[in-house]
Tab-separated table of C-alpha atoms in Angstrom:
chain	number	residue	atom	x	y	z
A	1252	MET	CA	48.931	-14.810	78.260
A	1253	SER	CA	46.107	-15.996	80.585
A	1254	THR	CA	43.021	-17.658	79.374
A	1255	MET	CA	39.827	-18.775	80.915
A	1256	ALA	CA	37.914	-21.948	80.487
A	1257	LEU	CA	34.233	-21.197	79.880
A	1258	ASP	CA	31.381	-23.106	81.002
A	1259	HIS	CA	28.573	-22.011	79.009
A	1260	ARG	CA	25.690	-21.643	81.207
A	1261	GLY	CA	22.216	-21.851	79.729
A	1262	PHE	CA	19.340	-19.765	80.314
A	1263	SER	CA	18.753	-21.435	83.800
A	1264	ALA	CA	21.421	-19.160	84.988
A	1265	LEU	CA	19.064	-16.288	84.692
A	1266	ALA	CA	16.666	-17.903	87.074
A	1267	ARG	CA	19.416	-18.367	89.693
A	1268	PRO	CA	21.839	-15.403	89.547
A	1269	ARG	CA	25.249	-16.288	90.807
A	1270	VAL	CA	26.645	-14.071	93.521
A	1271	TRP	CA	30.035	-14.078	91.759
A	1272	LEU	CA	28.766	-13.020	88.378
A	1273	ARG	CA	27.377	-9.770	87.375
A	1274	GLY	CA	25.483	-9.451	84.148
A	1275	THR	CA	24.769	-12.885	83.100
A	1276	VAL	CA	22.561	-12.658	80.032
A	1277	VAL	CA	22.084	-15.412	77.588
A	1278	LEU	CA	21.179	-14.266	74.233
A	1279	MET	CA	20.430	-16.491	71.335
A	1280	ALA	CA	21.170	-14.943	68.055
A	1281	SER	CA	18.653	-16.896	66.015
A	1282	SER	CA	19.802	-16.067	62.539
A	1283	THR	CA	22.562	-18.207	60.843
A	1284	GLN	CA	23.962	-14.735	59.769
A	1285	SER	CA	24.469	-13.285	63.241
A	1286	VAL	CA	28.133	-12.964	62.894
A	1287	GLU	CA	27.697	-11.084	59.471
A	1288	LEU	CA	24.977	-8.863	60.844
A	1289	VAL	CA	27.222	-7.726	63.793
A	1290	GLU	CA	29.765	-6.888	61.070
A	1291	LEU	CA	27.209	-5.004	59.073
A	1292	MET	CA	26.172	-3.022	62.150
A	1293	ALA	CA	29.627	-1.840	62.701
A	1294	ARG	CA	29.750	-0.409	59.024
A	1295	ILE	CA	26.163	0.930	59.292
A	1296	ARG	CA	27.154	2.937	62.317
A	1297	GLY	CA	29.776	4.478	60.160
A	1298	GLY	CA	27.064	5.625	57.565
A	1299	ASP	CA	27.593	2.750	55.213
A	1300	GLN	CA	24.400	2.634	53.022
A	1301	GLN	CA	25.525	-0.402	51.220
A	1302	ALA	CA	25.820	-2.286	54.366
A	1303	PHE	CA	22.373	-1.109	55.452
A	1304	ALA	CA	21.040	-2.562	52.227
A	1305	SER	CA	22.587	-5.874	53.045
A	1306	LEU	CA	21.013	-5.699	56.541
A	1307	TYR	CA	17.708	-4.992	54.850
A	1308	ASP	CA	18.076	-7.990	52.633
A	1309	ALA	CA	19.060	-10.223	55.442
A	1310	THR	CA	16.179	-9.226	57.715
A	1311	SER	CA	13.341	-7.705	55.749
A	1312	ARG	CA	11.208	-11.108	55.589
A	1313	ASN	CA	11.363	-11.263	59.419
A	1314	VAL	CA	10.460	-7.626	59.882
A	1315	PHE	CA	7.757	-7.555	57.369
A	1316	GLY	CA	6.378	-10.865	58.433
A	1317	ILE	CA	5.786	-9.932	62.093
A	1318	VAL	CA	4.359	-6.584	61.097
A	1319	LEU	CA	1.996	-8.225	58.716
A	1320	ARG	CA	1.010	-10.752	61.257
A	1321	VAL	CA	0.009	-8.033	63.717
A	1322	LEU	CA	-1.413	-5.644	61.283
A	1323	ARG	CA	-3.095	-8.010	58.792
A	1324	ASP	CA	-3.135	-5.159	56.075
A	1325	ARG	CA	-0.422	-5.539	53.610
A	1326	ALA	CA	-0.276	-1.993	52.566
A	1327	GLN	CA	-0.153	-0.659	56.149
A	1328	SER	CA	2.631	-3.269	56.858
A	1329	GLU	CA	4.685	-2.073	54.052
A	1330	GLU	CA	4.371	1.427	55.351
A	1331	VAL	CA	5.312	0.378	58.882
A	1332	THR	CA	8.213	-1.697	57.598
A	1333	GLN	CA	9.667	1.475	55.904
A	1334	GLU	CA	9.296	3.293	59.235
A	1335	VAL	CA	11.143	0.487	61.141
A	1336	TYR	CA	14.136	0.501	58.842
A	1337	LEU	CA	14.176	4.463	58.839
A	1338	GLU	CA	14.229	4.278	62.559
A	1339	ALA	CA	16.942	1.675	62.536
A	1340	TRP	CA	19.136	3.700	60.234
A	1341	ARG	CA	18.585	6.904	62.265
A	1342	SER	CA	19.348	5.209	65.629
A	1343	ALA	CA	22.060	2.994	64.335
A	1344	GLN	CA	24.681	4.666	66.475
A	1345	ARG	CA	23.018	3.593	69.600
A	1346	PHE	CA	22.739	-0.204	68.754
A	1347	ASP	CA	24.740	-1.710	71.276
A	1348	VAL	CA	25.682	-5.503	70.810
A	1349	ARG	CA	25.614	-5.810	74.661
A	1350	LEU	CA	21.879	-5.346	74.584
A	1351	GLY	CA	21.228	-8.094	72.052
A	1352	SER	CA	21.648	-9.252	68.524
A	1353	PRO	CA	20.823	-7.079	65.434
A	1354	THR	CA	17.948	-9.338	64.814
A	1355	ALA	CA	16.429	-8.714	68.094
A	1356	TRP	CA	16.951	-5.054	67.703
A	1357	LEU	CA	14.975	-4.879	64.465
A	1358	ASN	CA	12.369	-7.009	65.792
A	1359	THR	CA	11.804	-5.113	68.833
A	1360	ILE	CA	11.320	-1.842	66.754
A	1361	ALA	CA	9.126	-3.630	64.321
A	1362	HIS	CA	6.889	-5.375	66.771
A	1363	ARG	CA	6.376	-2.144	68.915
A	1364	LYS	CA	5.639	-0.075	65.689
A	1365	ALA	CA	3.185	-2.597	64.500
A	1366	VAL	CA	1.319	-2.794	67.849
A	1367	ASP	CA	1.251	1.037	68.139
A	1368	ARG	CA	-0.213	1.191	64.772
A	1369	VAL	CA	-2.930	-1.496	65.153
A	1370	ARG	CA	-3.880	0.143	68.422
A	1371	SER	CA	-4.186	3.658	66.973
A	1372	SER	CA	-5.969	2.687	63.835
A	1373	GLU	CA	-8.710	0.706	65.702
A	1374	ARG	CA	-10.791	2.183	68.298
A	1375	SER	CA	-11.035	0.149	71.435
A	1376	THR	CA	-14.751	-1.101	70.911
A	1377	GLN	CA	-13.602	-2.363	67.546
A	1378	ARG	CA	-10.868	-4.305	68.930
A	1379	GLU	CA	-12.888	-6.042	71.449
A	1380	GLN	CA	-15.396	-7.026	69.098
A	1381	ARG	CA	-12.868	-7.984	66.296
A	1382	HIS	CA	-12.848	-11.733	65.497
A	1383	PHE	CA	-9.562	-12.792	66.317
A	1384	ARG	CA	-7.850	-15.357	64.389
A	1385	ALA	CA	-8.063	-18.694	66.142
A	1386	GLU	CA	-5.373	-20.343	64.171
A	1387	SER	CA	-2.099	-20.625	65.813
A	1388	VAL	CA	1.275	-19.739	64.054
A	1389	LEU	CA	1.823	-23.591	64.135
A	1390	THR	CA	-0.673	-23.949	61.186
A	1391	PRO	CA	1.110	-22.181	58.298
A	1392	ASP	CA	-0.884	-20.056	56.270
A	1393	ASP	CA	0.515	-21.377	53.203
A	1394	PRO	CA	1.627	-25.013	52.917
A	1395	SER	CA	4.638	-24.171	50.691
A	1396	GLU	CA	5.939	-22.283	54.019
A	1397	LEU	CA	6.584	-25.594	55.427
A	1398	ALA	CA	9.281	-26.138	52.778
A	1399	ALA	CA	10.856	-22.661	53.557
A	1400	ILE	CA	11.227	-23.342	57.419
A	1401	GLN	CA	14.950	-23.366	58.233
A	1402	ASP	CA	16.608	-25.189	60.986
A	1403	ASP	CA	16.043	-22.202	63.311
A	1404	GLY	CA	12.384	-22.050	62.563
A	1405	ARG	CA	12.048	-25.704	63.249
A	1406	ARG	CA	13.544	-25.232	66.703
A	1407	VAL	CA	11.315	-22.498	67.845
A	1408	ARG	CA	8.304	-24.181	66.146
A	1409	ALA	CA	8.866	-27.332	68.035
A	1410	ALA	CA	9.284	-25.409	71.263
A	1411	LEU	CA	6.051	-23.508	70.732
A	1412	ARG	CA	4.265	-26.922	69.907
A	1413	ARG	CA	5.564	-28.291	73.204
A	1414	LEU	CA	3.920	-25.389	75.167
A	1415	PRO	CA	0.798	-26.282	77.023
A	1416	ALA	CA	-2.250	-25.336	74.827
A	1417	ALA	CA	-3.308	-22.605	77.386
A	1418	GLN	CA	0.008	-21.043	77.598
A	1419	ARG	CA	0.593	-21.037	73.902
A	1420	ALA	CA	-2.882	-19.383	73.262
A	1421	ALA	CA	-2.033	-16.556	75.642
A	1422	LEU	CA	1.245	-15.879	74.223
A	1423	GLU	CA	0.097	-16.024	70.619
A	1424	LEU	CA	-2.908	-13.779	71.132
A	1425	ALA	CA	-0.674	-11.344	72.800
A	1426	TYR	CA	2.620	-11.348	70.659
A	1427	TYR	CA	1.166	-12.326	67.223
A	1428	GLY	CA	-2.133	-10.699	67.839
A	1429	GLY	CA	-0.864	-7.425	69.170
A	1430	ARG	CA	-3.226	-7.566	72.163
A	1431	THR	CA	-2.743	-6.353	75.652
A	1432	GLN	CA	-3.062	-8.709	78.513
A	1433	ALA	CA	-6.326	-7.233	79.329
A	1434	GLU	CA	-7.528	-7.960	75.849
A	1435	VAL	CA	-6.303	-11.443	75.980
A	1436	ALA	CA	-8.093	-12.165	79.272
A	1437	ALA	CA	-11.320	-10.803	77.658
A	1438	ALA	CA	-10.823	-12.847	74.556
A	1439	LEU	CA	-10.069	-15.925	76.459
A	1440	GLU	CA	-12.497	-15.306	79.123
A	1441	ILE	CA	-9.968	-15.810	81.877
A	1442	PRO	CA	-8.817	-13.475	84.771
A	1443	LEU	CA	-5.959	-11.056	83.955
A	1444	GLY	CA	-3.774	-12.815	86.616
A	1445	THR	CA	-4.026	-15.963	84.671
A	1446	VAL	CA	-2.984	-14.406	81.459
A	1447	LYS	CA	0.040	-12.966	83.253
A	1448	THR	CA	0.871	-16.274	84.693
A	1449	ARG	CA	0.509	-18.055	81.375
A	1450	MET	CA	2.573	-15.601	79.436
A	1451	ARG	CA	5.467	-15.781	81.884
A	1452	ASP	CA	5.447	-19.547	81.856
A	1453	ALA	CA	5.301	-19.861	78.115
A	1454	MET	CA	8.101	-17.348	77.678
A	1455	LYS	CA	10.158	-18.939	80.326
A	1456	ARG	CA	9.656	-22.309	78.798
A	1457	LEU	CA	10.440	-21.133	75.247
A	1458	ARG	CA	13.645	-19.475	76.455
A	1459	LYS	CA	14.683	-22.547	78.182
A	1460	GLN	CA	14.019	-24.773	75.222
A	1461	LEU	CA	15.859	-22.401	72.967
A	1462	GLY	CA	18.611	-21.981	75.416
A	1463	ASP	CA	19.195	-25.652	76.030
A	1464	SER	CA	19.340	-26.645	72.349
A	1465	SER	CA	22.319	-24.361	71.742
B	1080	MET	CA	6.804	-0.032	93.354
B	1081	ASN	CA	6.213	-3.429	94.575
B	1082	ALA	CA	7.549	-6.761	93.475
B	1083	ALA	CA	4.644	-7.466	91.153
B	1084	VAL	CA	6.181	-4.982	88.635
B	1085	HIS	CA	8.867	-7.475	87.748
B	1086	THR	CA	6.184	-9.897	86.470
B	1087	ASN	CA	5.462	-7.387	83.784
B	1088	VAL	CA	8.630	-7.939	82.056
B	1089	TYR	CA	6.995	-10.878	79.891
B	1090	ALA	CA	4.082	-8.643	78.854
B	1091	TYR	CA	6.617	-5.947	78.278
B	1092	VAL	CA	8.627	-7.733	75.832
B	1093	ALA	CA	5.377	-8.986	74.102
B	1094	ASP	CA	4.273	-5.274	73.870
B	1095	ALA	CA	1.170	-6.348	75.699
B	1096	LEU	CA	1.069	-3.727	78.422
B	1097	THR	CA	-1.316	-0.753	78.277
B	1098	PRO	CA	0.335	2.548	77.665
B	1099	ALA	CA	0.283	3.383	81.299
B	1100	GLU	CA	1.797	0.056	82.435
B	1101	HIS	CA	4.321	0.410	79.763
B	1102	GLU	CA	5.524	3.717	80.914
B	1103	ASP	CA	5.728	2.437	84.500
B	1104	PHE	CA	7.667	-0.532	83.386
B	1105	ALA	CA	10.043	1.606	81.310
B	1106	ALA	CA	10.783	3.693	84.178
B	1107	HIS	CA	11.188	0.557	86.434
B	1108	LEU	CA	13.822	-0.673	83.831
B	1109	ALA	CA	16.068	2.179	84.678
B	1110	THR	CA	16.319	1.051	88.261
B	1111	CYS	CA	16.458	-2.840	87.813
B	1112	ALA	CA	19.377	-4.591	86.222
B	1113	ASP	CA	17.702	-7.921	86.710
B	1114	CYS	CA	14.846	-6.826	84.478
B	1115	ARG	CA	17.202	-5.330	81.922
B	1116	ARG	CA	18.832	-8.760	81.645
B	1117	GLU	CA	15.505	-10.397	81.316
B	1118	VAL	CA	14.377	-8.213	78.571
B	1119	ALA	CA	17.533	-8.466	76.628
B	1120	GLY	CA	17.350	-12.184	76.870
B	1121	LEU	CA	13.449	-12.417	76.084
B	1122	ARG	CA	13.952	-10.226	73.122
B	1123	GLU	CA	16.007	-12.778	71.479
B	1124	VAL	CA	13.150	-15.194	72.108
B	1125	THR	CA	10.527	-12.935	70.444
B	1126	ALA	CA	12.852	-12.357	67.595
B	1127	GLN	CA	12.857	-16.073	66.972
B	1128	MET	CA	9.144	-16.271	67.369
B	1129	SER	CA	8.837	-13.556	64.622
B	1130	GLY	CA	10.895	-15.715	62.360
B	1131	LEU	CA	7.936	-18.183	62.203
B	1132	VAL	CA	5.774	-15.794	60.340
B	1133	ALA	CA	8.370	-14.313	57.856
B	1134	ALA	CA	6.965	-12.915	54.734
B	1135	GLU	CA	8.278	-11.178	51.541
B	1136	PRO	CA	7.580	-7.489	51.150
B	1137	SER	CA	7.256	-5.968	47.742
B	1138	GLU	CA	10.447	-4.779	46.043
B	1139	SER	CA	9.077	-1.149	46.380
B	1140	VAL	CA	9.769	-1.381	50.141
B	1141	ARG	CA	13.333	-1.951	49.534
B	1142	SER	CA	13.666	0.938	47.094
B	1143	SER	CA	11.685	3.323	49.240
B	1144	VAL	CA	13.859	2.551	52.364
B	1145	LEU	CA	17.192	2.850	50.481
B	1146	ALA	CA	15.979	6.126	48.923
B	1147	SER	CA	14.968	7.590	52.373
B	1148	ILE	CA	18.024	6.696	54.064
B	1149	ALA	CA	20.079	8.372	51.425
B	1150	THR	CA	18.609	11.630	52.546
B	1151	THR	CA	18.220	10.823	56.337
B	1152	PRO	CA	21.025	11.664	58.725
B	1153	GLN	CA	21.835	9.262	61.564
B	1154	ASP	CA	21.389	10.458	65.003
B	1155	ALA	CA	24.645	11.163	66.768
B	1156	ALA	CA	25.872	8.752	69.411
B	1157	GLU	CA	24.788	10.316	72.686
B	1158	PRO	CA	25.483	9.538	76.236
B	1159	THR	CA	22.681	7.095	77.150
B	1160	ARG	CA	20.287	8.139	79.951
B	1161	THR	CA	18.198	5.597	81.711
B	1162	GLY	CA	14.717	6.108	82.986
B	1163	VAL	CA	13.478	8.065	80.039
B	1164	PRO	CA	11.269	5.901	77.670
B	1165	HIS	CA	12.227	6.625	74.231
B	1166	PRO	CA	9.068	7.370	72.270
B	1167	ALA	CA	10.189	5.940	68.902
B	1168	ASN	CA	12.639	3.304	69.743
B	1169	PRO	CA	11.801	0.707	72.369
B	1170	TRP	CA	15.269	-0.654	71.988
B	1171	LEU	CA	16.497	2.293	73.981
B	1172	ASP	CA	14.225	1.692	76.849
B	1173	ASN	CA	16.767	-0.889	77.791
B	1174	ARG	CA	19.805	1.340	77.481
B	1175	VAL	CA	22.206	1.568	80.177
B	1176	SER	CA	24.757	4.205	80.989
B	1177	HIS	CA	28.165	3.702	79.618
B	1178	ASP	CA	29.374	4.046	83.065
B	1179	ALA	CA	27.630	0.785	83.960
B	1180	GLY	CA	30.294	-1.146	82.172
B	1181	ASP	CA	29.864	-4.648	82.849
B	1182	GLU	CA	26.374	-4.587	83.969
B	1183	LEU	CA	25.200	-6.106	80.782
B	1184	ALA	CA	27.272	-8.704	79.553
B	1185	PRO	CA	25.486	-10.781	76.892
B	1186	VAL	CA	26.173	-14.337	76.136
B	1187	ILE	CA	25.887	-14.472	72.414
B	1188	SER	CA	25.298	-17.904	70.931
B	1189	ILE	CA	25.991	-17.617	67.305
B	1190	ARG	CA	25.058	-20.575	65.227
B	1191	ARG	CA	25.589	-21.411	61.567
B	1192	SER	CA	24.747	-24.354	59.702
B	1193	PHE	CA	27.642	-26.669	59.334
B	1194	GLY	CA	29.112	-26.632	55.831
B	1195	VAL	CA	32.503	-28.129	55.668
B	1196	ARG	CA	34.798	-26.459	53.098
B	1197	ALA	CA	38.262	-27.574	51.918
B	1198	ALA	CA	40.859	-27.479	54.381
B	1199	GLY	CA	43.385	-24.746	54.089
B	1200	LEU	CA	43.942	-21.166	54.898
B	1201	VAL	CA	40.279	-20.287	54.740
B	1202	ALA	CA	38.173	-18.387	57.031
B	1203	ALA	CA	34.665	-18.996	57.977
B	1204	ALA	CA	34.100	-22.663	57.038
B	1205	ALA	CA	31.575	-23.764	59.624
B	1206	VAL	CA	31.174	-22.196	62.933
B	1207	ALA	CA	29.281	-22.908	66.046
B	1208	VAL	CA	30.532	-20.294	68.550
B	1209	ALA	CA	29.486	-19.858	71.982
B	1210	LEU	CA	30.742	-16.461	73.150
B	1211	ALA	CA	29.935	-16.720	76.732
B	1212	VAL	CA	30.726	-13.348	77.922
B	1213	GLY	CA	29.841	-13.157	81.601
B	1214	GLY	CA	28.637	-16.824	81.703
B	1215	TRP	CA	32.102	-18.064	83.063
B	1216	ALA	CA	32.493	-20.987	85.370
B	1217	VAL	CA	35.162	-19.854	87.680
B	1218	GLU	CA	36.990	-22.358	89.754
B	1219	THR	CA	38.532	-19.911	92.275
B	1220	GLN	CA	37.645	-16.555	93.670
B	1221	GLN	CA	40.897	-15.133	92.137
B	1222	THR	CA	39.961	-15.863	88.655
B	1223	ALA	CA	36.470	-14.195	89.003
B	1224	ARG	CA	38.018	-10.890	88.406
B	1225	GLN	CA	40.013	-12.057	85.518
B	1226	ALA	CA	36.874	-13.421	84.016
B	1227	ALA	CA	34.887	-10.181	84.571
B	1228	ALA	CA	37.705	-8.243	82.899
B	1229	GLN	CA	37.853	-10.548	79.819
B	1230	THR	CA	34.086	-10.435	79.739
B	1231	GLN	CA	34.232	-6.681	79.350
B	1232	GLN	CA	36.950	-6.969	76.826
B	1233	LEU	CA	35.186	-9.284	74.541
B	1234	THR	CA	31.975	-7.345	74.888
B	1235	ARG	CA	33.648	-4.218	73.883
B	1236	LEU	CA	35.384	-5.926	71.159
B	1237	LEU	CA	32.160	-7.165	69.585
B	1238	GLY	CA	30.760	-3.557	69.923
B	1239	SER	CA	33.696	-1.976	68.250
B	1240	SER	CA	32.828	-0.201	64.918
B	1241	ASP	CA	35.551	-2.017	63.191
B	1242	VAL	CA	35.189	-5.451	64.562
B	1243	ARG	CA	36.451	-8.159	62.263
B	1244	ILE	CA	35.629	-11.928	62.512
B	1245	ALA	CA	37.176	-14.851	60.954
B	1246	SER	CA	36.286	-18.435	61.546
B	1247	GLY	CA	37.359	-21.903	60.981
B	1248	THR	CA	37.355	-25.448	62.096
B	1249	PHE	CA	39.899	-27.458	64.107
B	1250	THR	CA	40.876	-30.730	62.491
B	1251	ASN	CA	39.871	-32.545	65.701
B	1252	GLY	CA	36.212	-31.152	65.494
B	1253	GLY	CA	36.302	-27.905	67.425
B	1254	THR	CA	35.529	-24.521	65.997
B	1255	GLY	CA	37.391	-21.179	66.344
B	1256	THR	CA	36.675	-17.679	65.712
B	1257	VAL	CA	39.073	-14.754	65.659
B	1258	VAL	CA	37.678	-11.433	66.590
B	1259	THR	CA	39.625	-8.468	66.105
B	1260	SER	CA	39.310	-4.697	66.405
B	1261	ALA	CA	42.265	-2.508	65.538
B	1262	ARG	CA	40.528	0.463	66.882
B	1263	SER	CA	40.098	-1.033	70.323
B	1264	HIS	CA	43.595	-2.695	70.028
B	1265	GLN	CA	41.924	-5.971	70.972
B	1266	ALA	CA	42.016	-9.426	69.385
B	1267	MET	CA	40.769	-12.655	70.758
B	1268	LEU	CA	40.451	-16.259	69.785
B	1269	VAL	CA	37.246	-18.057	70.741
B	1270	ALA	CA	37.661	-21.799	70.569
B	1271	SER	CA	34.677	-24.193	71.320
B	1272	GLY	CA	34.059	-27.897	71.079
B	1273	LEU	CA	37.618	-28.790	71.702
B	1274	PRO	CA	38.491	-32.199	73.341
B	1275	ALA	CA	40.468	-32.135	76.352
B	1276	LEU	CA	44.113	-33.113	75.887
B	1277	PRO	CA	46.085	-35.787	77.682
B	1278	ASP	CA	47.968	-34.607	80.708
B	1279	GLY	CA	51.166	-32.806	79.806
B	1280	LYS	CA	49.625	-31.281	76.668
B	1281	VAL	CA	48.035	-27.840	76.007
B	1282	TYR	CA	46.689	-26.102	73.009
B	1283	GLU	CA	48.661	-23.127	71.858
B	1284	ALA	CA	47.855	-20.432	69.609
B	1285	TRP	CA	50.164	-18.622	67.100
B	1286	THR	CA	50.116	-15.614	64.921
B	1287	ILE	CA	51.930	-16.046	61.762
B	1288	GLN	CA	53.199	-13.342	59.467
B	1289	LYS	CA	56.670	-14.623	58.326
B	1290	GLU	CA	57.063	-16.931	61.328
B	1291	ALA	CA	54.990	-18.151	64.123
B	1292	VAL	CA	54.721	-16.083	67.085
B	1293	PRO	CA	53.336	-17.700	70.407
B	1294	ALA	CA	49.945	-16.214	71.023
B	1295	GLY	CA	48.869	-18.003	74.398
B	1296	THR	CA	48.128	-21.392	75.598
B	1297	PHE	CA	44.790	-22.811	76.710
B	1298	SER	CA	43.291	-25.862	78.138
B	1299	PRO	CA	39.426	-26.018	77.560
B	1300	SER	CA	37.775	-27.843	80.325
B	1301	ALA	CA	34.300	-26.922	79.369
B	1302	SER	CA	32.810	-25.836	76.124
B	1303	SER	CA	34.620	-22.739	75.092
B	1304	SER	CA	37.912	-20.970	75.626
B	1305	VAL	CA	38.587	-17.231	75.037
B	1306	VAL	CA	42.263	-16.505	74.302
B	1307	PRO	CA	43.308	-12.941	74.296
B	1308	LEU	CA	45.702	-12.574	71.334
B	1309	PRO	CA	48.811	-10.218	71.364
B	1310	ARG	CA	49.201	-7.368	69.040
B	1311	SER	CA	50.803	-9.435	66.499
B	1312	ALA	CA	47.394	-10.677	65.595
B	1313	PHE	CA	46.779	-7.274	63.751
B	1314	THR	CA	49.712	-7.717	61.321
B	1315	ALA	CA	49.547	-11.476	61.162
B	1316	LYS	CA	48.432	-13.299	58.056
B	1317	ILE	CA	47.273	-16.409	59.902
B	1318	VAL	CA	46.224	-17.348	63.176
B	1319	ALA	CA	46.808	-20.958	64.026
B	1320	VAL	CA	46.654	-23.568	66.844
B	1321	THR	CA	48.836	-26.520	67.643
B	1322	VAL	CA	49.232	-29.068	70.440
B	1323	GLU	CA	52.158	-28.365	72.497
B	1324	PRO	CA	53.714	-29.696	75.673
B	1325	ALA	CA	52.252	-28.178	78.754
B	1326	GLY	CA	53.597	-24.630	79.346
B	1327	GLY	CA	53.834	-24.089	75.555
B	1328	SER	CA	56.562	-23.883	73.082
B	1329	LEU	CA	58.556	-20.915	71.580
B	1330	GLN	CA	58.070	-22.530	68.170
B	1331	PRO	CA	55.239	-24.964	66.849
B	1332	THR	CA	56.424	-28.560	67.281
B	1333	THR	CA	53.416	-30.163	65.773
B	1334	PRO	CA	51.296	-29.507	62.659
B	1335	ALA	CA	48.555	-26.879	62.911
B	1336	ILE	CA	45.214	-28.286	63.941
B	1337	PHE	CA	43.610	-24.791	63.153
B	1338	THR	CA	44.489	-22.208	60.723
B	1339	VAL	CA	42.502	-19.227	59.670
B	1340	SER	CA	43.361	-16.196	57.656
B	1341	ALA	CA	43.584	-13.310	60.127
B	1342	PRO	CA	40.542	-11.029	59.632
B	1343	ALA	CA	41.354	-8.231	57.223
B	1344	SER	CA	41.748	-5.026	59.056
């Protein structure tokens, strides 16, 4: 019975693909429940509604949270959240753990739906003129949130804090603000190319920080 | 299509492209394995970013969701097609054809907060498992193919519809997770954080129903080891590990340093 010793390469492996390796992807499952979520997905793929309820309970705060952050409107956010989970249920057969964790899967659907909704519900002129929230996610809306931050939250929060301010601003406006790169450029009054560079650098740094700390 | 299109990957995962740019990039994904890997990895980062703004929805959302799924059929699994952006589900922009096989081999780092439970035949005490599927350090060319094969195996295992997982801690500080899928006829032990052994010693895994059956030896030289387990793992009650002389033993000669109830099948 042969075994292989593993050397867990961090995210830096992505930047320097090894010739002898195909398909090196480093995924960080952020949730402390990742193992259970993978098990739940297996059951959900078989149509298990109880398992889906458990998935909802484990993930709805994250899904609703990012939708709410992008949309701002609570009622709309609850609508979109329902759509996210309905889509998740419908397409569960196509969830593939090779493509990422269940958390990332749900977040991908959620963020995209929220952004689509916010762009369709605001005409472009409104969006340009809309006062954008200058506060970073590093300033919690509710002080009691500080107490609720778990270990995983602390790590990514610290990683965000360590970003150069310019990179963080571009990333936050785009991701949490649901804005296109062009809109970020206009809001920050910088060239589009600069926005692209800052977002790239910000995400690479975050990925490295989150990867190295595993 | 020029090289600049790759740089859109960061805006893509942040949903910060215009609709036209987005379509272009989704089409590009079909042709670029590097970008697909980037997208998969970056989506874990954005998932963590979202965690910072978590908020509680009303209870009515839960009941609405559960009511609607009760009357909604699930889409059948279909052969995946690349290059066609899925209108409703961006996750599927990143799909690869099943034939691609080992093209995407995720490294899933699964962390759980450490909570020590009473020792004994108990699963899932505290786990920090690095399932490095694809991120192998191979020392010789010959083992590269082995590594790739095991990569695929573990990936498929994790994707099985009946995958079962049981975890535990080693008495010397490491952690171990047993992953099984009866449907895939696969079982593996992933052990991490194990100290190196003195010369002439090796870790050996066992599956135990009535008696201990040898299940493979391993010598972790880096952070994790993946040990394919024999079929006995499906009928075993316990998976255990002991330290044995190099080459392994037919029966355990030392007390178990790791025991876990085999995942229920």
